[in-house]
Amino acid sequence: MRIGKLASLAGVTPSTIRFYERSGLLDEPQRTAGGYRHYAPEALEDLQFIAKAQASGLKLTDIREVMQIASGGRPPCQHVRATVVARLADVERRLGELKTLRSALRATLQRLERVPTPQTGCRCAAIESAEWPATP
C-alpha cells in the first residue's frame, strides 16, 4: 500500500511515517517503478505498536530499542520493564521539581498581592522580599 493509505489506516500523517523511517523505527519500504513507497501490511502493525508504546509512556528511542531486540528474536519484555522503571523514576523526580516550583510561584504571587504600590528604584518588592536561600 502507498504511504497515504498507510497513514490513514494508522491515524498518522505521511510525514510522521517518513520521520519514523529516518529515525529507524520503520524499515525503508520498497519502491514502485514510479518511485512511490510501497508498504507491506506489517508496516501498519509496526505503526500500531509504536502508538501503543508511546501511549504506555515510552520515548521513541526506547521504542526503537524494543523493536530492535524483538527483531533479533529475543523477547524484549525485561528491557521494557527496566525502561519503564527508569522512566517512572524520572517522572517522579520531575514531579517533585514541579511541586517545588509550584510552591515558589504561589509564594511569589502571595507576596505580589501584599506588596504596596511600586516605588522608584525598586526592581520588584515581591522578589526582593523573598527569603534567600529559598526554603520550600
C-alpha positions as a printed Julia matrix, in Angstrom:
136×3 Matrix{Float64}:
  0.0     0.0     0.0
  1.06    3.58   -0.53
  2.04    6.0     2.21
 -1.25    7.92    2.16
 -3.29    4.77    2.67
 -0.98    3.52    5.42
 -1.09    6.9     7.16
 -4.88    6.94    7.01
 -5.18    3.42    8.42
 -2.69    4.15   11.21
 -4.12    7.56   12.09
 -0.86    9.41   11.44
  0.43   11.72    8.74
  2.68   10.68    5.87
  5.37   12.97    7.31
  5.21   11.0    10.57
  5.82    7.79    8.64
  8.78    9.33    6.82
 10.14   10.59   10.17
  9.83    7.09   11.64
 11.75    5.73    8.66
 14.57    8.27    9.11
 14.61    7.51   12.86
 15.0     3.78   12.3
 11.6     2.88   13.73
 10.26    1.68   10.38
 12.16   -0.12    7.68
 12.56    1.67    4.38
  9.78    0.38    2.14
 10.23   -0.99   -1.32
  9.66    1.45   -4.16
  7.45    1.07   -7.17
  8.83    1.62  -10.65
  7.49    5.16  -10.38
  9.41    5.75   -7.14
  6.43    5.58   -4.8
  6.85    3.94   -1.42
  5.07    0.58   -1.24
  4.43   -0.72    2.28
  3.8    -4.27    3.38
  0.89   -4.94    5.77
  3.41   -5.38    8.6
  4.13   -1.65    8.47
  0.64   -1.0     9.84
  1.34   -3.41   12.7
  4.59   -1.57   13.42
  2.81    1.8    13.45
  0.15    0.44   15.8
  2.86   -0.93   18.1
  4.65    2.44   18.09
  1.4     4.23   19.02
  0.68    1.79   21.86
  4.25    2.02   23.15
  4.07    5.82   23.15
  0.73    5.67   24.98
  2.46    3.4    27.51
  4.98    6.15   28.25
  7.96    5.07   26.14
 10.08    7.53   24.19
 10.8     6.91   20.51
 14.39    5.94   21.34
 13.06    3.36   23.78
 10.63    2.03   21.2
 13.4     1.68   18.62
 15.43   -0.39   21.09
 12.44   -2.63   21.86
 11.77   -3.18   18.18
 15.43   -3.98   17.52
 15.52   -6.5    20.36
 12.31   -8.14   19.12
 13.56   -8.26   15.53
 16.67  -10.05   16.83
 14.47  -12.88   18.03
 14.71  -12.11   21.74
 11.72  -11.2    23.9
 12.09   -7.53   24.92
  9.79   -7.53   27.96
 12.6    -7.39   30.55
 14.12   -4.46   28.67
 10.71   -2.78   28.58
 10.31   -3.32   32.32
 13.7    -1.76   33.07
 12.92    1.15   30.75
  9.54    1.76   32.39
 11.06    1.64   35.89
 13.7     4.2    34.88
 11.14    6.38   33.13
  8.82    6.3    36.14
 11.67    7.31   38.45
 12.45   10.24   36.16
  8.8    11.33   36.11
  8.6    11.1    39.9
 11.74   13.27   40.19
 10.34   15.81   37.75
  7.02   15.87   39.63
  8.94   16.74   42.78
 10.67   19.58   40.96
  7.34   20.83   39.62
  5.8    20.79   43.11
  8.71   22.85   44.4
  8.26   25.28   41.5
  4.52   25.5    42.17
  5.2    26.39   45.81
  7.68   29.09   44.79
  5.23   30.57   42.29
  2.4    30.58   44.81
  4.61   32.29   47.39
  5.66   34.91   44.83
  2.04   35.54   43.9
  1.12   35.97   47.57
  3.94   38.48   48.03
  2.81   40.35   44.9
 -0.68   40.64   46.33
  0.7    42.1    49.6
  3.25   44.48   48.07
  2.37   48.16   48.18
  2.43   50.35   45.12
  5.8    50.04   43.32
  8.43   52.51   44.43
 11.01   54.25   42.31
 14.32   52.41   42.36
 12.72   49.12   43.3
 13.09   46.27   40.82
 10.27   44.22   42.32
  9.47   44.22   46.01
  7.87   40.78   45.82
 11.12   39.28   44.59
 13.37   41.42   46.76
 11.41   40.39   49.86
 11.8    36.69   49.12
 13.83   34.59   51.56
 17.22   33.55   50.29
 18.18   30.85   50.03
 14.65   29.82   49.2
 13.04   27.37   51.56
 10.45   25.01   50.11
